[in-house]
Coordinates of C-alpha atoms in Angstrom, one line a residue:
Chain N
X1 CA 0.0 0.0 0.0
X2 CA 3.2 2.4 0.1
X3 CA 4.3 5.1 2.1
X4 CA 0.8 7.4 2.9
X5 CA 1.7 10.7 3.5
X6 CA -0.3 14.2 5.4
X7 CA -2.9 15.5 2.5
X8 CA -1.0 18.8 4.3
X9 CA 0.9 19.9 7.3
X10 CA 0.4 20.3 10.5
X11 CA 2.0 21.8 13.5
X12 CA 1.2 22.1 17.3
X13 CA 1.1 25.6 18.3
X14 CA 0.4 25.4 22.1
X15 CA 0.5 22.5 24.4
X16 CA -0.4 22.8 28.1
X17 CA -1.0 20.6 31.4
X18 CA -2.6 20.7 34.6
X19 CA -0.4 19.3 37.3
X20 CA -0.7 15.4 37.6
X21 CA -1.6 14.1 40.9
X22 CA -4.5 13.5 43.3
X23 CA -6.8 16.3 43.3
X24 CA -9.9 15.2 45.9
X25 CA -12.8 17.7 45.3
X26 CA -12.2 18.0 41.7
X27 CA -13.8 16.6 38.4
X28 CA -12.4 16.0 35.4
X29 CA -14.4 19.4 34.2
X30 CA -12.3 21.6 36.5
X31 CA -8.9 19.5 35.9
X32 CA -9.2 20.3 32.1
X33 CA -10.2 24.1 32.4
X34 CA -6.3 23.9 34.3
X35 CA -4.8 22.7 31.2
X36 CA -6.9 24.4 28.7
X37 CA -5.7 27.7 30.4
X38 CA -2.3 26.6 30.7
X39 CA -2.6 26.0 26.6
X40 CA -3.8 29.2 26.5
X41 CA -0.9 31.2 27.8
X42 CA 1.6 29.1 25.3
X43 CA 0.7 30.1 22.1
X44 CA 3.0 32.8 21.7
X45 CA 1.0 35.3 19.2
X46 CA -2.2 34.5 20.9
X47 CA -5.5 32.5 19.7
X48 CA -9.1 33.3 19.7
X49 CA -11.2 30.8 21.4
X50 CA -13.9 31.4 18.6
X51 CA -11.4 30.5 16.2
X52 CA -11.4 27.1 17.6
X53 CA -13.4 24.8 15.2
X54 CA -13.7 21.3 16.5
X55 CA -12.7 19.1 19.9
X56 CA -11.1 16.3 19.8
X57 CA -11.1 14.5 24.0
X58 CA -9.2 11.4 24.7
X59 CA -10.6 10.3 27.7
X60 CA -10.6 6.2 28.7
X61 CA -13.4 5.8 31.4
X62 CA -15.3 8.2 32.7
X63 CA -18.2 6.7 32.8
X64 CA -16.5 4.2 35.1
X65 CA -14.2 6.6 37.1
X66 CA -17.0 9.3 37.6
X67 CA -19.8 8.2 36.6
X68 CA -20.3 10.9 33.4
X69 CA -20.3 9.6 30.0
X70 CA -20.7 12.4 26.7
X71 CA -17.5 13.8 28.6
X72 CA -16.8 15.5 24.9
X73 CA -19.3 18.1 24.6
X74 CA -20.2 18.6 28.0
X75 CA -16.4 20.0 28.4
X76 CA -16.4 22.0 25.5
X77 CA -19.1 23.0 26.9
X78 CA -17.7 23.9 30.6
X79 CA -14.9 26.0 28.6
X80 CA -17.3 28.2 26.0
X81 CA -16.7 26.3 23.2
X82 CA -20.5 25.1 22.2
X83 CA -21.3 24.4 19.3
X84 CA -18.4 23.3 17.7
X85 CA -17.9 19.6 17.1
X86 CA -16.8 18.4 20.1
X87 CA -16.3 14.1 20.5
X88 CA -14.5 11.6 22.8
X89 CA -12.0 9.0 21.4
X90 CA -11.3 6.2 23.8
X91 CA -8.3 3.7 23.4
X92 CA -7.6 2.7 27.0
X93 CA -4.1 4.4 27.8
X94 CA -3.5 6.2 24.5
X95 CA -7.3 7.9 24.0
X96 CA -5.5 11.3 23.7
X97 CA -3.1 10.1 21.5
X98 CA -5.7 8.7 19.2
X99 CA -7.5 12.2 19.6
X100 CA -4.4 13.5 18.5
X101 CA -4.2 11.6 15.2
X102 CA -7.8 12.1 14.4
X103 CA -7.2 15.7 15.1
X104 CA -4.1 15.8 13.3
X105 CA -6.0 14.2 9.9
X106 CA -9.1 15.8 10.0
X107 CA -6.7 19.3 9.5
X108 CA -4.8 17.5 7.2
X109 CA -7.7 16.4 5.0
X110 CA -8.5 20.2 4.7
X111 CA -11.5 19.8 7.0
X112 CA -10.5 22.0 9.7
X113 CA -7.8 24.1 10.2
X114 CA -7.6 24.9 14.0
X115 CA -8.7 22.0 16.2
X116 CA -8.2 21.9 20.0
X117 CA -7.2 18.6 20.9
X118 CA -7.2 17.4 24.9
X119 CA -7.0 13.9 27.3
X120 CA -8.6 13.7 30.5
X121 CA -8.8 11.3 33.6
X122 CA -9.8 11.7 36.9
X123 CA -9.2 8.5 38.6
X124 CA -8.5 9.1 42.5
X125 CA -12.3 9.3 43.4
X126 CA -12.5 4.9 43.4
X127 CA -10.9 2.9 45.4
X128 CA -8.4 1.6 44.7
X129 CA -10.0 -2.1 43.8
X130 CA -12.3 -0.5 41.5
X131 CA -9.6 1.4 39.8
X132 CA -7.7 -1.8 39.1
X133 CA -10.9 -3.5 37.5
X134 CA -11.6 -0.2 35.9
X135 CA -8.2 -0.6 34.1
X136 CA -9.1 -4.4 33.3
X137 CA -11.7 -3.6 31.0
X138 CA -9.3 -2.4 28.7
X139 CA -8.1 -6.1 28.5
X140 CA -10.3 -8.8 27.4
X141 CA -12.6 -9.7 30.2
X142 CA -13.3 -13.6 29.6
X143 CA -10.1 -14.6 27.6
X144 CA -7.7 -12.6 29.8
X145 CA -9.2 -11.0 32.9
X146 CA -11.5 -14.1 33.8
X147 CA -8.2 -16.4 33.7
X148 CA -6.7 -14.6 36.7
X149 CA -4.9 -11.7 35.0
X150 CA -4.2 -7.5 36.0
X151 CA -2.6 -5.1 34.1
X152 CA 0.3 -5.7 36.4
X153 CA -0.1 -9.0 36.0
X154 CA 0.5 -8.6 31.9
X155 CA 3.4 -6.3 31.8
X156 CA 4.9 -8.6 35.0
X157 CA 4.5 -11.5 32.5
X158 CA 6.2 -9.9 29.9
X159 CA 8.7 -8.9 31.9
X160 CA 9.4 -12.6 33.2
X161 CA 9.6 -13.8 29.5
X162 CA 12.1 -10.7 29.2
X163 CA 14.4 -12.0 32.0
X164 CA 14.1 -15.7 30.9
X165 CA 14.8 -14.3 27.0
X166 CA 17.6 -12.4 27.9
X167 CA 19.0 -12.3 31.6
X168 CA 17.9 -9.2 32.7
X169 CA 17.0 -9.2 36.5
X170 CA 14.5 -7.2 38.7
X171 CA 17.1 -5.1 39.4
X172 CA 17.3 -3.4 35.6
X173 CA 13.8 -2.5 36.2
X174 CA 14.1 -0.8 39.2
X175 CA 17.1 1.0 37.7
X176 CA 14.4 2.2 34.8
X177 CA 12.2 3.7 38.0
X178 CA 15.1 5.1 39.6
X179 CA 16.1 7.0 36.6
X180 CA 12.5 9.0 36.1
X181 CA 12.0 9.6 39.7
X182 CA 15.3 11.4 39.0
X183 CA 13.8 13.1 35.6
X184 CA 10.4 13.5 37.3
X185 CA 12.2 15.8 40.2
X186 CA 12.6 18.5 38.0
X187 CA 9.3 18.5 36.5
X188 CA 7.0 20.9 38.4
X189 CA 4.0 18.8 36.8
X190 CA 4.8 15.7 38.0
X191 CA 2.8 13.8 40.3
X192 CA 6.4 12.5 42.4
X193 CA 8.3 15.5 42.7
X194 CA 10.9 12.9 44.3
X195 CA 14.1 11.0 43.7
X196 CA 13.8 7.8 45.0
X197 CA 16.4 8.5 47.5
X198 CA 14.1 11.4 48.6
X199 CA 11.6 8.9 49.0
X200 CA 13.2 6.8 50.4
X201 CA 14.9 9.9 53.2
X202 CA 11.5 10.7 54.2
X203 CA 10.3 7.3 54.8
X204 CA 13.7 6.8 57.1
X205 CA 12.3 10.3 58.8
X206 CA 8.9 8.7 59.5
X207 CA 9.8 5.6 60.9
X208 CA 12.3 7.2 63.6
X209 CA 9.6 9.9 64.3
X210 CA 7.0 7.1 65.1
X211 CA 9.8 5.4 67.5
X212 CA 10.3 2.4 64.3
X213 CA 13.0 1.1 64.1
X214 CA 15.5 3.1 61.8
X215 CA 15.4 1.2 58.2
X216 CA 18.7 0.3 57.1
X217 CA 18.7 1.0 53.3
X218 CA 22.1 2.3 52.4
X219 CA 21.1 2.7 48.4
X220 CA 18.3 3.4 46.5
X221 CA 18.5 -0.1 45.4
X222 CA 18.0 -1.3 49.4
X223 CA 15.0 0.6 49.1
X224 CA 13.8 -1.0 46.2
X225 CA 14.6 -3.9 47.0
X226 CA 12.9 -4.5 50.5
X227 CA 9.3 -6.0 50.6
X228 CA 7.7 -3.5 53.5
X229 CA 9.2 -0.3 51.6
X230 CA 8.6 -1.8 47.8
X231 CA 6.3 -4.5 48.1
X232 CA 5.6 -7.4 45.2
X233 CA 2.7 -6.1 43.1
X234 CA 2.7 -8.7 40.6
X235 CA 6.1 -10.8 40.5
X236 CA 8.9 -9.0 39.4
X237 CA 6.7 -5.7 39.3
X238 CA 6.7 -4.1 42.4
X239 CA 4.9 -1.0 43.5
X240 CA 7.6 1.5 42.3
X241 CA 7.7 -0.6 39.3
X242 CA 4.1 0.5 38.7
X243 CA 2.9 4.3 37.1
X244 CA 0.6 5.5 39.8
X245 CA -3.2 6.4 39.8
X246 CA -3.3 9.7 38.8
X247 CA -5.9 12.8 38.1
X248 CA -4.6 15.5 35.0
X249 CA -5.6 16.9 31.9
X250 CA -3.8 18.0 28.6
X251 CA -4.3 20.1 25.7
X252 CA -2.7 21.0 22.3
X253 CA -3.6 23.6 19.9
X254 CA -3.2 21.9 16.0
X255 CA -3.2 24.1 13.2
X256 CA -2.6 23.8 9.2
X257 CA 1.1 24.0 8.0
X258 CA -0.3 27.5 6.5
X259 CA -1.5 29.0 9.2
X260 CA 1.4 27.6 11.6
X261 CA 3.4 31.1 11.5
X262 CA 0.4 33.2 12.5
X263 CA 0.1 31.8 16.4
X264 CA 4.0 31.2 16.9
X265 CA 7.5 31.6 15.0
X266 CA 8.1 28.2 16.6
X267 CA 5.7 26.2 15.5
X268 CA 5.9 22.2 15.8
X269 CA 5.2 20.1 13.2
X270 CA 3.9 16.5 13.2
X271 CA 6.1 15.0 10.5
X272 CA 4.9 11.1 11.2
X273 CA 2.5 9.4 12.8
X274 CA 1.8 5.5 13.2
X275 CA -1.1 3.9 14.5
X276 CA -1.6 0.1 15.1
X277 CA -4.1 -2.7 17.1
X278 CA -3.9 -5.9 17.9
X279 CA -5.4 -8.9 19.7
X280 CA -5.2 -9.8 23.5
X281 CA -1.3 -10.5 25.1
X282 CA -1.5 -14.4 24.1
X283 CA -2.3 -14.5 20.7
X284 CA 0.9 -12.2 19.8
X285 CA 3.7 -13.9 17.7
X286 CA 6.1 -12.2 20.9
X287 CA 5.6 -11.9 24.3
X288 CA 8.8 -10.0 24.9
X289 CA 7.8 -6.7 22.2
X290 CA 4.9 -5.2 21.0
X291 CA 4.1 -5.7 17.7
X292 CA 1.5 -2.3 17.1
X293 CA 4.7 -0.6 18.7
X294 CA 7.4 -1.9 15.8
X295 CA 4.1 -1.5 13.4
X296 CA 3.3 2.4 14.3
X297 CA 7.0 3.0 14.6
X298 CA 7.8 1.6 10.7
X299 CA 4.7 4.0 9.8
X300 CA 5.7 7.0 11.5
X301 CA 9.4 6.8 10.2
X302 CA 8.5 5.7 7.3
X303 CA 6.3 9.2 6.9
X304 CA 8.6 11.1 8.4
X305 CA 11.6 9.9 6.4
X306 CA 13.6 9.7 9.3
X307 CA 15.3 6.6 11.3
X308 CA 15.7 5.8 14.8
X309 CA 18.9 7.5 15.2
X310 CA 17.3 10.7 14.1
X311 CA 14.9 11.0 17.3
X312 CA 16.9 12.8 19.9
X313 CA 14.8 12.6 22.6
X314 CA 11.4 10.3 23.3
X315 CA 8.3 10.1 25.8
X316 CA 7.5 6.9 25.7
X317 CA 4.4 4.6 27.4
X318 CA 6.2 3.4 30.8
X319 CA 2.7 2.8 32.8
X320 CA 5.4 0.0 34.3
X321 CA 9.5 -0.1 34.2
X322 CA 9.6 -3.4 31.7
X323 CA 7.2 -1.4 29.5
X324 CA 9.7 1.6 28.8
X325 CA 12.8 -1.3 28.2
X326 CA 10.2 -2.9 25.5
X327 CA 9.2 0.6 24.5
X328 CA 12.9 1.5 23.7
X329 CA 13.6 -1.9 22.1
X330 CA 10.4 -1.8 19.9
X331 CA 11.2 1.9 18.7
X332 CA 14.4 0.8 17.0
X333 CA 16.7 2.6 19.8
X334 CA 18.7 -0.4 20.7
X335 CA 18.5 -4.1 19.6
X336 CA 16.0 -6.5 20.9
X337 CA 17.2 -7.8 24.3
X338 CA 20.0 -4.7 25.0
X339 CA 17.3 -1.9 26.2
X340 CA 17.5 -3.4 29.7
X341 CA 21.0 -3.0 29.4
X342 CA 21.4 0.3 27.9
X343 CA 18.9 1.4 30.8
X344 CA 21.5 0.3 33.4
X345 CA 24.5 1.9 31.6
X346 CA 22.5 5.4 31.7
X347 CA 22.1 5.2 28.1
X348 CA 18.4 6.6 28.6
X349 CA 18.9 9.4 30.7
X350 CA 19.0 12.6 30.3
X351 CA 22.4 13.3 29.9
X352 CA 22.5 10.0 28.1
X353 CA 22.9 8.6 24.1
X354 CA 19.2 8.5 24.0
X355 CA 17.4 10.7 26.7
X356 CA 14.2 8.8 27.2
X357 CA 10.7 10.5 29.2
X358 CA 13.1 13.4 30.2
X359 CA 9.4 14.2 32.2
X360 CA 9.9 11.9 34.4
X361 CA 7.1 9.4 32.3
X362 CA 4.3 8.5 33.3
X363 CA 6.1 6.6 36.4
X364 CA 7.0 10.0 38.0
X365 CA 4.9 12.6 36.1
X366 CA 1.7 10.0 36.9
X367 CA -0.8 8.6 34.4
X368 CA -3.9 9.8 33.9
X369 CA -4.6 7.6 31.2
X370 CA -7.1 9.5 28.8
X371 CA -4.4 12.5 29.4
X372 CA -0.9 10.7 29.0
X373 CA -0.4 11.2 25.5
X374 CA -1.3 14.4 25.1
X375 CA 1.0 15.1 28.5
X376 CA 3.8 13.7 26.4
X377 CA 3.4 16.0 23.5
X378 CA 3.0 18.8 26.2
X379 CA 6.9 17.2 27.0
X380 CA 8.2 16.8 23.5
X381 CA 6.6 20.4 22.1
X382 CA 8.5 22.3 25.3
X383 CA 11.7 20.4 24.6
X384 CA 12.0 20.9 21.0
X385 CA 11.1 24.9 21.9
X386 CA 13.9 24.8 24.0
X387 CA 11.5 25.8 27.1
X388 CA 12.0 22.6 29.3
X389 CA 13.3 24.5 32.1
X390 CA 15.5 22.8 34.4
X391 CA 15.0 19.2 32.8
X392 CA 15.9 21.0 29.4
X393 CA 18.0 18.9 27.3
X394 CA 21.0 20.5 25.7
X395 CA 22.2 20.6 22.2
X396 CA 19.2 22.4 20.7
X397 CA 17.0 18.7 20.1
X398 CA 14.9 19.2 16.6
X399 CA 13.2 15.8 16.6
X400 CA 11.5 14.1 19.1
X401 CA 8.7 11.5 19.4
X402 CA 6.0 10.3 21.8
X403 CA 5.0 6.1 22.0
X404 CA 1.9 5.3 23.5
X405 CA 0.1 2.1 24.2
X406 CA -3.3 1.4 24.6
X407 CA -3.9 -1.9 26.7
X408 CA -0.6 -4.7 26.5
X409 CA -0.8 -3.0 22.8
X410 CA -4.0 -3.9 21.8
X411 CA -3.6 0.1 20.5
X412 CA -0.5 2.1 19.7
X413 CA 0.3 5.1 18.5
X414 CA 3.6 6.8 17.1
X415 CA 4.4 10.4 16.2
X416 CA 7.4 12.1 15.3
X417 CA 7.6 15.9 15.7
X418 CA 9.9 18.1 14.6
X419 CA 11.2 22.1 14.8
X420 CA 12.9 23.6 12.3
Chain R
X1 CA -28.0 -15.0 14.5
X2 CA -26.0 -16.8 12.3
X3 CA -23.3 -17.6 14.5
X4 CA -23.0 -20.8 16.1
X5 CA -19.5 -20.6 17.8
X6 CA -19.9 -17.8 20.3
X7 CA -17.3 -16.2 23.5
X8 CA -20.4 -18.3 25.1
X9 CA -20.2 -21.8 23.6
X10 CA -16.5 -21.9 24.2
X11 CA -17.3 -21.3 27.8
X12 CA -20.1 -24.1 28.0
X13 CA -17.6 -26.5 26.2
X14 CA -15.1 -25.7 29.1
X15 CA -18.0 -26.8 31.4
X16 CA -18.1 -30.0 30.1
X17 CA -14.4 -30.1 30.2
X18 CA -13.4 -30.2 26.9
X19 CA -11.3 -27.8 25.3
X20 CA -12.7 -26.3 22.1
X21 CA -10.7 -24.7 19.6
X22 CA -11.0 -24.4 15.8
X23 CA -8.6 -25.2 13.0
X24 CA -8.6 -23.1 9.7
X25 CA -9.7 -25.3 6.8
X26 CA -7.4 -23.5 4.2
X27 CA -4.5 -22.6 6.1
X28 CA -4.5 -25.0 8.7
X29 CA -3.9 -22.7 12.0
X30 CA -5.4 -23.8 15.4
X31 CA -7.2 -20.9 17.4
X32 CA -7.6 -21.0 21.0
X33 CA -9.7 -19.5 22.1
X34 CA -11.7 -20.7 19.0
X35 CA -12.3 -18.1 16.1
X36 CA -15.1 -18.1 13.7
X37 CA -13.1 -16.2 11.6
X38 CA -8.9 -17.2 10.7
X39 CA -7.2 -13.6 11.8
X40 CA -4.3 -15.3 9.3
X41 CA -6.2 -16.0 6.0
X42 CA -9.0 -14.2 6.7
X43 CA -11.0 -17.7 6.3
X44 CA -14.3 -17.9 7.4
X45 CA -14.1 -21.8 6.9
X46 CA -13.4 -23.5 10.1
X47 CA -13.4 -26.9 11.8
X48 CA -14.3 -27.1 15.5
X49 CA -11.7 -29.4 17.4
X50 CA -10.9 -30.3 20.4
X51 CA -7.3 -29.9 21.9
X52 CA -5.1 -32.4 24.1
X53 CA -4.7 -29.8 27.3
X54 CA -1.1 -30.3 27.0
X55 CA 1.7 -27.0 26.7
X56 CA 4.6 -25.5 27.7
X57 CA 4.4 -22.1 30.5
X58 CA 6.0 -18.8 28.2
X59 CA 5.5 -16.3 30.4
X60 CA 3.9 -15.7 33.6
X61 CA 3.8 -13.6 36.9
X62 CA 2.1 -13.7 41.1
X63 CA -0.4 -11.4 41.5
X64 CA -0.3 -9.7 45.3
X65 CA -3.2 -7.6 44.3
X66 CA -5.6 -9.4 42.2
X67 CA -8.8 -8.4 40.3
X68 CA -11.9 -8.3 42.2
X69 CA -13.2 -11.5 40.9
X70 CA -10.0 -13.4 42.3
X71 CA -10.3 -11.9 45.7
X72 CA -14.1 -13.1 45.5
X73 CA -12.3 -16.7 45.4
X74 CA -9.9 -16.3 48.5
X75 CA -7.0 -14.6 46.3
X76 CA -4.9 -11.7 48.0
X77 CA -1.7 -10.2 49.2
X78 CA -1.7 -13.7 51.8
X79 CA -2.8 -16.2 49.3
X80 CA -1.7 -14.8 45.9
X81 CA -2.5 -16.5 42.6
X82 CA -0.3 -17.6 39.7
X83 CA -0.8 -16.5 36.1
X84 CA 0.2 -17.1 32.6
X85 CA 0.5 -17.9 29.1
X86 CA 0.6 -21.4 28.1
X87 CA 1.4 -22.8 24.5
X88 CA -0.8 -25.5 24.0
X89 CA 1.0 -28.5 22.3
X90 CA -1.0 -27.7 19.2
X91 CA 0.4 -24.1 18.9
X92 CA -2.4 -21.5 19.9
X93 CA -1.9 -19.9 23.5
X94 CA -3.9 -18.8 26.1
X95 CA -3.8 -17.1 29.4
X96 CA -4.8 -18.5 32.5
X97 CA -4.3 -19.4 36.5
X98 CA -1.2 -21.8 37.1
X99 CA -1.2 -23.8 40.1
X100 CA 1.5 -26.2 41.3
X101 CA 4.7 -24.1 41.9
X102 CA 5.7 -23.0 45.2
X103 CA 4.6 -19.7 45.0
X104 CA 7.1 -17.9 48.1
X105 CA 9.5 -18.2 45.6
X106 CA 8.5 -16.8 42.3
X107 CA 11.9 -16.2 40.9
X108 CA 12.6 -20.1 40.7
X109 CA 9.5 -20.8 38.4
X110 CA 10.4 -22.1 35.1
X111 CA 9.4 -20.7 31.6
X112 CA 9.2 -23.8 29.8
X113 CA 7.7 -26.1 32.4
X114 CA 4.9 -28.5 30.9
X115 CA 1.5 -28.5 32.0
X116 CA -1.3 -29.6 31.9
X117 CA -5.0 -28.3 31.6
X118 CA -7.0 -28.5 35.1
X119 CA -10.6 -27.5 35.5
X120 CA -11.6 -25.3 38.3
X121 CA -15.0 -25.1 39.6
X122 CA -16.2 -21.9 40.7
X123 CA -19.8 -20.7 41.5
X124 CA -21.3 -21.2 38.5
X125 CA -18.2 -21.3 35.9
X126 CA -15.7 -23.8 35.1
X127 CA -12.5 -22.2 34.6
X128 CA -9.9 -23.1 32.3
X129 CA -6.2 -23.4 34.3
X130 CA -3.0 -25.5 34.2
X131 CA -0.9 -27.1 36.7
X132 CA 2.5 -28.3 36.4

């Protein structure tokens, strides 16, 4: 079927975020009038909300989370945007990223040519039993979640056919969470505004102020490794292994190519984009990649004419530590079987070869699912404009690119953006 | 409805312990769970048969904090429950509850290990496990 391209261009000209976190007391309404303000004040030559000509919401579950389906319109509503077409797009864990693409090609089929694109979740208000089977509905109920299985429970199996595969131990994925606890620190979004070993300090502090015994973790490691501080969530995921439950919203101003230079002189442009599904975790040809990650990859590069050595910095979907190794593996950065390892060497940091979620991911920045992939465009679009703050990366970065999975990969998305 | 092979048959064939799958008539790929239509050939021509309950573990994990369903059987932070993918001898794989390792040391469980398919009565179901 050959290489498809954009009928036209199109570039993000404002990308914002509310903070990602717990916020009791708040709906998913308030949470995105946050980010829609925070959009609001980064598009540089300004933007007329009437100008605005369709919505695109990623959002996963609301109906489950807070009981309020139709979540589309009723928040375009909430921000004065009625009567534009407004319409939710739900693929688990990437719903904003698929809002994104259908955003991105209704502009570029000369439809519209200033579309507001968002993701929202509010998850906090369940507990937390009802978030977890909340989350399983994105899996198939009778095949997968009737047999026994979680979403921990999937990316923990993957991650023991990694180790068996390739001797990687629990260890290399805690050095994974380690790392964007460290990125997420300097990310004044971020739901952990911690290092783990300022995690783990306060924890020390808490147990000698309630007359505990003083822990005896010498290294962040310790920490991680011990089953009352870090305990087993689904062997070898443990709870820092895990992205957390997490309320936030995002949204991104697309416009035509043509019109680009009229909000900003430093527009982004969306020069790829990759989009794949699949069936349930067990019917896959590999347990150890994802194969609508490899797929949407080949697609977006493929578009974008560019390679994997190209992308100078990535967000990708680490809702646990083995997914980001996979994630970095299926992406074409390293060979299958050496992303563990080039995590552990600091390959994937931010002063590494190949900085990887420089915003800390959606371990550390949290992951409100219907928001994450617009949060890490919000990510990508700051970095490549050079406005990171003190997580920016240096050596000017020009392309960058955002991976996010719906499900075990039942949906993924690629895009590649670049500045010029 | 013209469907005969249903999410729901497959279910009441497990409650009569067999294990149904279907074969492809023109490529010859086994499904399990069974498919009404081949995701290979696209083949809408397909044989129902019924597998050995014989494969090999490929992946698999021990839930701490299990679905709500699993805690409804006695599953928990105390009493976890195994998990994982099985590759039945005819090819196809599934997922589904393992039981016969010694679960306080999950590290030393196998990928590889044969099992073998074990029927679990619960409520009103029949589930669909392995044991080693």
């Amino acid at each position: 079927m050959g290489n498809k391209k954009l009928g036209r261009g199109v570039a993000v000209v404002g990308a914002g975020m509310s903070k990602f976190g717990s916020f009791p007391g708040f709906t998913s309404r308030d949470i995105f009038v946050d980010a829609y303000k925070d959009l609001l004040t980064t598009v540089d030559k300004g933007i007329d909300p009437k100008d605005i000509e369709a919505f695109y919401l990623g959002n996963y579950s609301s109906d489950l989370f807070e009981g309020q389906a139709h979540l589309a319109p009723i928040i375009a509503n909430w921000i004065g945007l009625s009567p534009i077409p407004a319409v939710r797009l739900e693929g688990a864990c990437a719903s904003s990223s698929v809002a994104f693409r259908e955003g991105m090609i209704a502009i570029a089929s000369g439809l519209y040519d200033i579309v507001l694109v968002g993701g929202i979740e509010k998850m906090t208000d369940l507990p937390i039993s009802a978030v977890t089977d909340t989350l399983a509905t994105a899996a198939d109920i009778p095949y997968e979640v009737n047999a026994g299985f979680t979403f921990p429970g999937f990316y923990a199996s993957m991650a023991t056919a990694y180790m068996h595969a390739y001797g990687a131990t629990p260890e290399t994925f805690m050095k994974v969470g380690i790392k964007n606890h460290k990125h997420g620190s300097l990310n004044p979004k971020a739901q952990f505004g911690q290092k783990i070993s300022e995690i783990m300090e306060i924890k020390r502090a808490s147990a000698i102020n309630k007359g505990k015994p003083a822990p005896t973790w010498e290294t962040e490691l310790d920490f991680l490794s011990d089953n009352k501080s870090n305990p087993l969530i689904a062997w070898p995921m443990r709870l820092y292994d895990c992205s957390p439950v997490s309320d936030g919203g995002a949204a991104l101003l697309l416009v035509s190519e043509e019109l680009a230079y009229q909000f900003t002189d430093h527009p982004i442009f969306v020069i790829g984009s990759g989009a794949a599904s699949d069936g349930p975790l067990h019917a896959r040809s590999s347990l150890t990649s994802i194969p609508s990650a490899k797929l949407a990859a080949d697609k977006a590069y493929e578009m974008a004419g560019v390679s994997a050595s190209d992308v100078k910095l990535a967000e990708v979907h680490d809702c646990f530590t083995i997914a980001e190794i996979i994630a970095t593996e299926d992406l074409g950065f390293f060979e299958e079987g050496k992303g563990g390892k080039a995590a552990e060497e600091g390959q994937t940091s931010r002063t590494g070869s190949k900085p990887i979620n420089t915003s800390g991911g959606l371990k550390s920045k949290g992951h409100p699912v219907g928001a994450s992939g617009a949060g890490q465009v919000v990510e990508v679009w700051k970095q490549l404009r050079g406005q990171a703050g003190d997580r920016q990366l240096s050596g000017n970065p020009d392309l960058g690119l955002t991976h996010n999975v719906g499900g075990t990969g039942q949906t993924c998305i690629v895009n590649i953006f670049e500045r010029r | 409805m013209s469907v005969d092979l249903t999410i729901n048959s497959y279910f009441n064939e497990i409650k009569k312990k067999k294990i149904s799958g279907t074969q492809c008539k023109e490529c010859g790929r086994i499904h399990l769970p069974p498919r009404v239509i081949c995701d290979h050939c696209k083949s809408q021509n397909l044989d129902i048969i019924e597998l050995a309950g014989e494969g090999t573990l490929q992946a698999y994990s021990v839930v701490y904090v299990p679905n709500s369903k699993m805690v409804a059987a006695g599953f928990g932070r105390e009493n976890p429950n195994c998990v994982g993918i099985v590759k039945m001898s005819e090819g196809p794989m599934v997922s589904a509850e393992i039981y016969g390792f010694d679960l306080s040391e999950p590290e030393k469980i196998k990928i590889g290990t044969s099992v073998k398919a074990k029927f679990i009565e619960r409520g009103e179901s029949v589930i669909l496990a392995f044991e080693v």
